[in-house]
Amino acid sequence: MRVKVCNVNYIFLIVILALFTVLAACSSNEEKVATSSSGDLTPVTLQLKWVPQAQFAGYYVALEKGYYKEEGLDVTIAPGGPDIVPEQQVANGAAQIGVDWVASLLPHIEQGMPLIQIAQIYQESGLLLISKKDSGITSPKDLAGKNVGNWMGGNEFEALALFDKYGLDPNSDLSFVKQAFTMDQFIAGDLDAASAMTYNEYHVVLESGVPASDLNVIDMNDEGVAMLEDNLFANKEWLEENKETAAKFLRASIKGWKAAIEDPEGAVDIIMAESEEGSSTREHQLTMMEEVAKLVLPEDFNVEELGKTDPKMFQQTADIAHQFGVIKEEANLDEAFTNEIFEMATE
């Protein structure tokens, strides 16, 4: 009987050890599956044109809320700055997708960089010319004989188109000067009219103590000389092999923009966590978010077309760019942008 008991105990021990081995193997396999699942995320780098701010809220919201991961993407958002050219970063493979203004993208395409626009996020221009009422500028024709400022460096072409529309020569009929990135010149009275983005510099002036009632505003959209601004463009060579990845990125980004517009307070929470401490205030970023929303989803705009490139507006942008020498040849729209990725992302 003792031998039989020993055999039973021995067999029982073997069974227990085998069970532990199986459980350990299962646990190991589960860890491998989890690791594999995380490792299956496709890396994508987005290159911004400037530092983190509400101008780019949709992308940060999509990242924070996990919309990119839901699409199987591991997205890195690379901040921009004065020394960073998004087109160069995307062309050389440091990033796969970039954000810039269309007027900045077009000359890089003409120079032979393998780039193509895949989405248009801002549907209207945010550029204004603002003046104090005591300057007497109530319409563009009143700019004659005045000091008019712009940051230049590719930001001046809408203003030039405006001058041309009203028969004003910027070299003889007015003084068209380089404007600093602050609004100090305008506030001090050194500029009669200054360039201002609806979501940034215009509110810097208001925050300085100048009431809106003391300002006159010339809106490029109202004047018919608007150019498309923040877009999404991709490395054409990368895109050929990664259209589905690009569509997933755009789908998540659109979702992020919708969420940011629906909850501006929450979007600003995310932006403030990403921005350099002391670089901006929450109040300014909230105002920026509210103004940016008007450009992404203008009044009466079909929300289902958020991200779609309007061929007519792209043509207008390209025509102005050609008129003022931004590009030497007329743009080939078939090569410059595509709505294929938008259609894939929204089907």
CSV table of C-alpha atoms in Angstrom, one decimal:
chain,number,residue,atom,x,y,z
A,1,MET,CA,0.0,0.0,0.0
A,2,ARG,CA,2.9,2.4,0.8
A,3,VAL,CA,4.3,1.9,-2.7
A,4,LYS,CA,1.0,2.6,-4.3
A,5,VAL,CA,0.6,5.8,-2.2
A,6,CYS,CA,4.0,6.9,-3.2
A,7,ASN,CA,3.2,6.3,-6.8
A,8,VAL,CA,0.0,8.2,-6.5
A,9,ASN,CA,1.8,11.1,-4.8
A,10,TYR,CA,4.5,11.1,-7.4
A,11,ILE,CA,1.9,11.1,-10.3
A,12,PHE,CA,0.1,13.9,-8.5
A,13,LEU,CA,3.3,15.9,-8.3
A,14,ILE,CA,4.0,15.4,-12.0
A,15,VAL,CA,0.5,16.6,-12.9
A,16,ILE,CA,0.9,19.7,-10.7
A,17,LEU,CA,4.2,20.5,-12.3
A,18,ALA,CA,2.9,20.0,-15.8
A,19,LEU,CA,-0.1,22.3,-15.0
A,20,PHE,CA,2.2,25.0,-13.8
A,21,THR,CA,4.3,24.6,-16.9
A,22,VAL,CA,1.2,25.0,-19.1
A,23,LEU,CA,0.0,28.1,-17.2
A,24,ALA,CA,3.5,29.7,-17.4
A,25,ALA,CA,3.6,29.1,-21.1
A,26,CYS,CA,0.1,30.6,-21.5
A,27,SER,CA,1.2,33.6,-19.5
A,28,SER,CA,4.3,34.0,-21.6
A,29,ASN,CA,2.3,33.7,-24.8
A,30,GLU,CA,-0.1,36.3,-23.6
A,31,GLU,CA,2.8,38.7,-22.9
A,32,LYS,CA,4.2,38.0,-26.4
A,33,VAL,CA,0.8,38.7,-27.9
A,34,ALA,CA,0.5,42.0,-26.0
A,35,THR,CA,4.0,43.0,-27.0
A,36,SER,CA,3.3,41.9,-30.6
A,37,SER,CA,0.1,43.9,-30.7
A,38,SER,CA,1.9,47.0,-29.4
A,39,GLY,CA,4.7,46.4,-31.9
A,40,ASP,CA,2.2,46.2,-34.8
A,41,LEU,CA,1.4,49.9,-34.5
A,42,THR,CA,2.7,51.6,-37.7
A,43,PRO,CA,4.9,54.6,-36.9
A,44,VAL,CA,4.0,58.0,-38.5
A,45,THR,CA,5.7,61.3,-37.8
A,46,LEU,CA,3.7,64.5,-38.3
A,47,GLN,CA,5.8,67.7,-38.8
A,48,LEU,CA,4.1,70.9,-37.7
A,49,LYS,CA,5.0,74.3,-39.1
A,50,TRP,CA,5.1,75.9,-35.7
A,51,VAL,CA,5.3,75.2,-31.9
A,52,PRO,CA,2.4,73.5,-30.1
A,53,GLN,CA,-0.6,75.7,-30.0
A,54,ALA,CA,-4.4,75.6,-30.7
A,55,GLN,CA,-3.6,76.1,-34.4
A,56,PHE,CA,-2.8,72.3,-34.4
A,57,ALA,CA,-5.3,71.2,-31.7
A,58,GLY,CA,-6.9,68.5,-33.7
A,59,TYR,CA,-3.7,66.4,-34.0
A,60,TYR,CA,-2.9,66.7,-30.3
A,61,VAL,CA,-6.5,65.8,-29.3
A,62,ALA,CA,-6.3,62.7,-31.6
A,63,LEU,CA,-3.1,61.7,-30.0
A,64,GLU,CA,-4.2,62.2,-26.4
A,65,LYS,CA,-7.6,60.5,-26.9
A,66,GLY,CA,-6.0,57.5,-28.6
A,67,TYR,CA,-7.6,58.0,-32.0
A,68,TYR,CA,-4.4,57.2,-33.8
A,69,LYS,CA,-3.8,54.1,-31.8
A,70,GLU,CA,-7.4,53.0,-32.6
A,71,GLU,CA,-6.3,53.1,-36.3
A,72,GLY,CA,-3.2,51.1,-35.5
A,73,LEU,CA,-0.8,54.0,-35.7
A,74,ASP,CA,2.0,55.1,-33.4
A,75,VAL,CA,2.0,58.9,-34.2
A,76,THR,CA,4.8,61.3,-33.2
A,77,ILE,CA,4.0,65.0,-33.5
A,78,ALA,CA,7.2,67.0,-34.2
A,79,PRO,CA,6.9,70.7,-33.3
A,80,GLY,CA,8.0,73.3,-35.8
A,81,GLY,CA,9.8,76.5,-35.4
A,82,PRO,CA,11.5,79.4,-37.2
A,83,ASP,CA,14.3,77.2,-38.5
A,84,ILE,CA,12.2,74.2,-39.5
A,85,VAL,CA,10.8,73.8,-43.0
A,86,PRO,CA,8.1,71.1,-42.9
A,87,GLU,CA,8.5,70.4,-46.6
A,88,GLN,CA,12.2,69.6,-46.2
A,89,GLN,CA,11.5,67.3,-43.2
A,90,VAL,CA,8.9,65.3,-45.2
A,91,ALA,CA,10.9,65.2,-48.4
A,92,ASN,CA,14.0,63.8,-46.6
A,93,GLY,CA,12.0,61.2,-44.7
A,94,ALA,CA,12.4,62.7,-41.2
A,95,ALA,CA,8.5,62.9,-41.2
A,96,GLN,CA,5.9,61.2,-43.4
A,97,ILE,CA,3.3,64.0,-43.2
A,98,GLY,CA,3.6,67.7,-42.7
A,99,VAL,CA,1.5,70.8,-42.1
A,100,ASP,CA,2.0,74.1,-43.9
A,101,TRP,CA,0.3,76.7,-46.0
A,102,VAL,CA,-0.4,75.8,-49.6
A,103,ALA,CA,1.6,78.8,-50.9
A,104,SER,CA,4.6,77.4,-49.1
A,105,LEU,CA,4.0,73.8,-50.4
A,106,LEU,CA,3.7,74.8,-54.1
A,107,PRO,CA,7.2,76.2,-54.7
A,108,HIS,CA,8.7,73.1,-53.0
A,109,ILE,CA,6.8,70.9,-55.4
A,110,GLU,CA,8.0,73.0,-58.3
A,111,GLN,CA,11.6,72.6,-57.1
A,112,GLY,CA,11.2,68.8,-57.5
A,113,MET,CA,10.5,67.7,-53.9
A,114,PRO,CA,8.4,64.5,-53.9
A,115,LEU,CA,5.4,66.1,-52.1
A,116,ILE,CA,1.6,66.1,-52.6
A,117,GLN,CA,-1.2,67.6,-50.6
A,118,ILE,CA,-3.6,64.9,-49.1
A,119,ALA,CA,-6.0,67.1,-47.1
A,120,GLN,CA,-7.1,70.7,-46.6
A,121,ILE,CA,-7.8,71.4,-42.9
A,122,TYR,CA,-8.4,75.1,-42.9
A,123,GLN,CA,-11.1,75.9,-45.4
A,124,GLU,CA,-10.8,79.7,-45.2
A,125,SER,CA,-7.9,82.1,-44.8
A,126,GLY,CA,-7.2,83.6,-41.3
A,127,LEU,CA,-5.3,86.6,-42.7
A,128,LEU,CA,-6.5,90.1,-42.0
A,129,LEU,CA,-5.2,93.6,-42.4
A,130,ILE,CA,-6.2,95.7,-39.4
A,131,SER,CA,-6.0,99.4,-38.8
A,132,LYS,CA,-7.0,101.9,-36.2
A,133,LYS,CA,-10.1,103.9,-37.1
A,134,ASP,CA,-8.2,107.2,-36.8
A,135,SER,CA,-5.9,106.1,-39.7
A,136,GLY,CA,-8.9,106.6,-42.1
A,137,ILE,CA,-8.6,103.2,-43.7
A,138,THR,CA,-12.1,102.0,-44.3
A,139,SER,CA,-11.5,100.0,-47.5
A,140,PRO,CA,-8.5,98.6,-49.3
A,141,LYS,CA,-8.3,101.6,-51.6
A,142,ASP,CA,-7.5,103.7,-48.6
A,143,LEU,CA,-4.2,101.9,-48.1
A,144,ALA,CA,-2.7,104.3,-50.7
A,145,GLY,CA,0.0,106.4,-49.1
A,146,LYS,CA,0.0,104.3,-45.9
A,147,ASN,CA,2.6,102.1,-44.1
A,148,VAL,CA,1.4,98.6,-44.4
A,149,GLY,CA,3.1,95.7,-42.6
A,150,ASN,CA,3.5,92.0,-43.3
A,151,TRP,CA,5.8,89.3,-42.0
A,152,MET,CA,7.0,88.5,-45.5
A,153,GLY,CA,8.8,85.2,-46.1
A,154,GLY,CA,5.8,83.8,-48.0
A,155,ASN,CA,3.0,85.4,-46.0
A,156,GLU,CA,2.7,88.5,-48.2
A,157,PHE,CA,1.0,87.2,-51.3
A,158,GLU,CA,-2.6,87.6,-50.2
A,159,ALA,CA,-1.8,91.3,-49.4
A,160,LEU,CA,-0.1,91.7,-52.8
A,161,ALA,CA,-3.2,90.2,-54.5
A,162,LEU,CA,-5.3,92.7,-52.6
A,163,PHE,CA,-3.2,95.6,-53.7
A,164,ASP,CA,-3.3,94.4,-57.3
A,165,LYS,CA,-7.1,94.1,-57.2
A,166,TYR,CA,-7.4,97.8,-56.2
A,167,GLY,CA,-4.7,99.0,-58.6
A,168,LEU,CA,-2.1,99.8,-55.9
A,169,ASP,CA,1.6,99.4,-56.6
A,170,PRO,CA,3.3,98.3,-53.3
A,171,ASN,CA,6.5,100.0,-54.5
A,172,SER,CA,5.1,103.4,-55.3
A,173,ASP,CA,1.5,103.8,-54.1
A,174,LEU,CA,2.1,102.7,-50.5
A,175,SER,CA,4.9,101.6,-48.2
A,176,PHE,CA,4.9,97.8,-47.8
A,177,VAL,CA,7.2,97.0,-45.0
A,178,LYS,CA,8.4,94.0,-43.0
A,179,GLN,CA,6.5,93.5,-39.8
A,180,ALA,CA,7.9,91.9,-36.7
A,181,PHE,CA,6.3,88.8,-35.2
A,182,THR,CA,5.0,91.0,-32.4
A,183,MET,CA,2.3,93.7,-32.8
A,184,ASP,CA,4.4,96.4,-31.1
A,185,GLN,CA,4.9,98.4,-34.3
A,186,PHE,CA,1.1,98.6,-34.9
A,187,ILE,CA,0.3,99.4,-31.3
A,188,ALA,CA,2.9,102.1,-31.2
A,189,GLY,CA,1.5,103.7,-34.4
A,190,ASP,CA,4.5,102.9,-36.7
A,191,LEU,CA,2.2,100.9,-39.0
A,192,ASP,CA,-1.0,102.3,-40.4
A,193,ALA,CA,-2.2,98.8,-41.2
A,194,ALA,CA,-0.8,95.5,-40.0
A,195,SER,CA,-1.2,91.9,-40.9
A,196,ALA,CA,-2.9,89.7,-38.3
A,197,MET,CA,-4.2,86.2,-38.1
A,198,THR,CA,-7.8,86.0,-36.8
A,199,TYR,CA,-6.7,83.4,-34.3
A,200,ASN,CA,-3.5,85.1,-33.0
A,201,GLU,CA,-2.3,88.6,-33.7
A,202,TYR,CA,-5.7,90.2,-33.9
A,203,HIS,CA,-6.4,89.1,-30.3
A,204,VAL,CA,-2.9,90.1,-29.2
A,205,VAL,CA,-3.9,93.7,-30.2
A,206,LEU,CA,-7.2,93.4,-28.3
A,207,GLU,CA,-5.4,92.0,-25.2
A,208,SER,CA,-3.0,95.0,-25.4
A,209,GLY,CA,-6.0,97.2,-24.6
A,210,VAL,CA,-7.1,98.3,-28.1
A,211,PRO,CA,-10.9,97.7,-28.2
A,212,ALA,CA,-12.4,96.1,-31.3
A,213,SER,CA,-14.6,99.2,-31.8
A,214,ASP,CA,-11.4,101.2,-32.5
A,215,LEU,CA,-10.3,98.8,-35.3
A,216,ASN,CA,-11.2,98.5,-39.0
A,217,VAL,CA,-10.6,95.0,-40.5
A,218,ILE,CA,-10.0,93.9,-44.1
A,219,ASP,CA,-10.7,90.2,-44.5
A,220,MET,CA,-9.0,88.4,-47.4
A,221,ASN,CA,-12.0,86.0,-47.8
A,222,ASP,CA,-14.4,88.9,-48.2
A,223,GLU,CA,-12.1,90.4,-50.8
A,224,GLY,CA,-11.8,87.3,-52.9
A,225,VAL,CA,-8.0,87.1,-52.6
A,226,ALA,CA,-7.8,84.4,-49.9
A,227,MET,CA,-5.2,81.6,-50.2
A,228,LEU,CA,-5.5,78.2,-48.5
A,229,GLU,CA,-3.5,77.8,-45.4
A,230,ASP,CA,-3.0,74.8,-43.0
A,231,ASN,CA,-3.1,71.6,-45.0
A,232,LEU,CA,-1.7,68.1,-44.7
A,233,PHE,CA,0.9,66.9,-47.3
A,234,ALA,CA,2.8,63.7,-47.6
A,235,ASN,CA,6.0,62.3,-49.1
A,236,LYS,CA,4.8,61.1,-52.5
A,237,GLU,CA,7.2,58.1,-52.6
A,238,TRP,CA,6.0,57.0,-49.1
A,239,LEU,CA,2.4,57.6,-50.0
A,240,GLU,CA,2.6,55.2,-53.0
A,241,GLU,CA,3.1,52.3,-50.6
A,242,ASN,CA,1.2,53.6,-47.7
A,243,LYS,CA,-2.2,55.0,-48.9
A,244,GLU,CA,-4.1,53.0,-46.3
A,245,THR,CA,-1.8,54.3,-43.5
A,246,ALA,CA,-2.3,57.9,-44.7
A,247,ALA,CA,-6.1,57.4,-44.8
A,248,LYS,CA,-6.0,56.0,-41.2
A,249,PHE,CA,-4.0,59.0,-40.1
A,250,LEU,CA,-6.4,61.4,-41.8
A,251,ARG,CA,-9.5,59.7,-40.4
A,252,ALA,CA,-8.1,59.9,-36.8
A,253,SER,CA,-7.1,63.5,-37.4
A,254,ILE,CA,-10.5,64.5,-38.6
A,255,LYS,CA,-12.0,62.9,-35.5
A,256,GLY,CA,-9.5,64.8,-33.4
A,257,TRP,CA,-10.5,68.1,-35.0
A,258,LYS,CA,-14.2,67.4,-34.5
A,259,ALA,CA,-13.6,66.6,-30.9
A,260,ALA,CA,-11.4,69.8,-30.4
A,261,ILE,CA,-14.1,72.0,-31.9
A,262,GLU,CA,-16.9,70.3,-29.8
A,263,ASP,CA,-14.9,70.7,-26.6
A,264,PRO,CA,-12.5,73.7,-26.9
A,265,GLU,CA,-11.8,73.7,-23.2
A,266,GLY,CA,-10.7,70.1,-23.2
A,267,ALA,CA,-8.6,70.8,-26.3
A,268,VAL,CA,-6.8,73.7,-24.6
A,269,ASP,CA,-6.1,71.5,-21.6
A,270,ILE,CA,-4.2,69.2,-23.9
A,271,ILE,CA,-2.4,72.0,-25.7
A,272,MET,CA,-1.3,73.7,-22.5
A,273,ALA,CA,0.2,70.4,-21.4
A,274,GLU,CA,2.2,70.3,-24.6
A,275,SER,CA,3.3,73.9,-24.9
A,276,GLU,CA,6.4,75.4,-23.3
A,277,GLU,CA,5.6,76.8,-19.9
A,278,GLY,CA,5.1,80.6,-20.0
A,279,SER,CA,5.0,80.7,-23.8
A,280,SER,CA,1.2,81.5,-23.8
A,281,THR,CA,-1.8,81.8,-21.6
A,282,ARG,CA,-4.8,79.6,-21.4
A,283,GLU,CA,-7.0,82.5,-22.2
A,284,HIS,CA,-5.1,83.2,-25.4
A,285,GLN,CA,-5.1,79.5,-26.5
A,286,LEU,CA,-8.8,79.2,-25.8
A,287,THR,CA,-9.5,82.3,-28.0
A,288,MET,CA,-7.2,80.8,-30.7
A,289,MET,CA,-9.1,77.5,-30.5
A,290,GLU,CA,-12.4,79.3,-31.0
A,291,GLU,CA,-11.1,81.2,-34.0
A,292,VAL,CA,-9.4,78.3,-35.6
A,293,ALA,CA,-12.6,76.3,-35.4
A,294,LYS,CA,-14.2,79.0,-37.7
A,295,LEU,CA,-11.5,78.3,-40.3
A,296,VAL,CA,-11.8,74.5,-40.1
A,297,LEU,CA,-15.6,74.5,-40.1
A,298,PRO,CA,-16.8,77.9,-41.5
A,299,GLU,CA,-20.4,78.8,-41.2
A,300,ASP,CA,-22.7,76.7,-43.5
A,301,PHE,CA,-19.7,74.3,-44.3
A,302,ASN,CA,-20.6,70.6,-44.6
A,303,VAL,CA,-18.8,68.9,-41.6
A,304,GLU,CA,-18.6,65.7,-43.7
A,305,GLU,CA,-16.2,67.5,-46.0
A,306,LEU,CA,-13.7,68.5,-43.2
A,307,GLY,CA,-10.3,67.7,-44.7
A,308,LYS,CA,-11.4,67.8,-48.4
A,309,THR,CA,-9.5,70.0,-50.8
A,310,ASP,CA,-11.7,72.4,-52.8
A,311,PRO,CA,-10.3,72.4,-56.3
A,312,LYS,CA,-11.6,76.0,-56.9
A,313,MET,CA,-9.9,77.4,-53.9
A,314,PHE,CA,-6.7,75.5,-54.6
A,315,GLN,CA,-6.7,76.9,-58.1
A,316,GLN,CA,-7.2,80.4,-56.7
A,317,THR,CA,-4.3,79.9,-54.3
A,318,ALA,CA,-2.1,78.5,-57.1
A,319,ASP,CA,-3.1,81.4,-59.5
A,320,ILE,CA,-2.1,84.0,-56.9
A,321,ALA,CA,1.1,82.2,-56.2
A,322,HIS,CA,1.9,82.2,-59.9
A,323,GLN,CA,0.9,85.8,-60.4
A,324,PHE,CA,3.4,87.0,-57.8
A,325,GLY,CA,6.2,84.7,-58.7
A,326,VAL,CA,5.9,82.2,-55.8
A,327,ILE,CA,6.0,79.6,-58.6
A,328,LYS,CA,7.4,80.2,-62.0
A,329,GLU,CA,5.0,77.9,-63.9
A,330,GLU,CA,1.3,77.4,-63.5
A,331,ALA,CA,0.7,74.6,-61.0
A,332,ASN,CA,-0.3,71.2,-62.2
A,333,LEU,CA,-3.2,70.5,-59.9
A,334,ASP,CA,-3.3,66.8,-60.7
A,335,GLU,CA,0.3,66.6,-59.3
A,336,ALA,CA,-0.1,69.1,-56.5
A,337,PHE,CA,-3.0,67.6,-54.5
A,338,THR,CA,-5.3,64.6,-54.3
A,339,ASN,CA,-8.6,63.9,-52.6
A,340,GLU,CA,-8.1,60.2,-52.9
A,341,ILE,CA,-6.9,59.8,-49.3
A,342,PHE,CA,-9.8,61.9,-48.0
A,343,GLU,CA,-12.2,59.6,-49.9
A,344,MET,CA,-10.5,56.5,-48.5
A,345,ALA,CA,-10.7,58.0,-45.0
A,346,THR,CA,-14.4,58.9,-45.2
A,347,GLU,CA,-15.8,56.0,-47.2
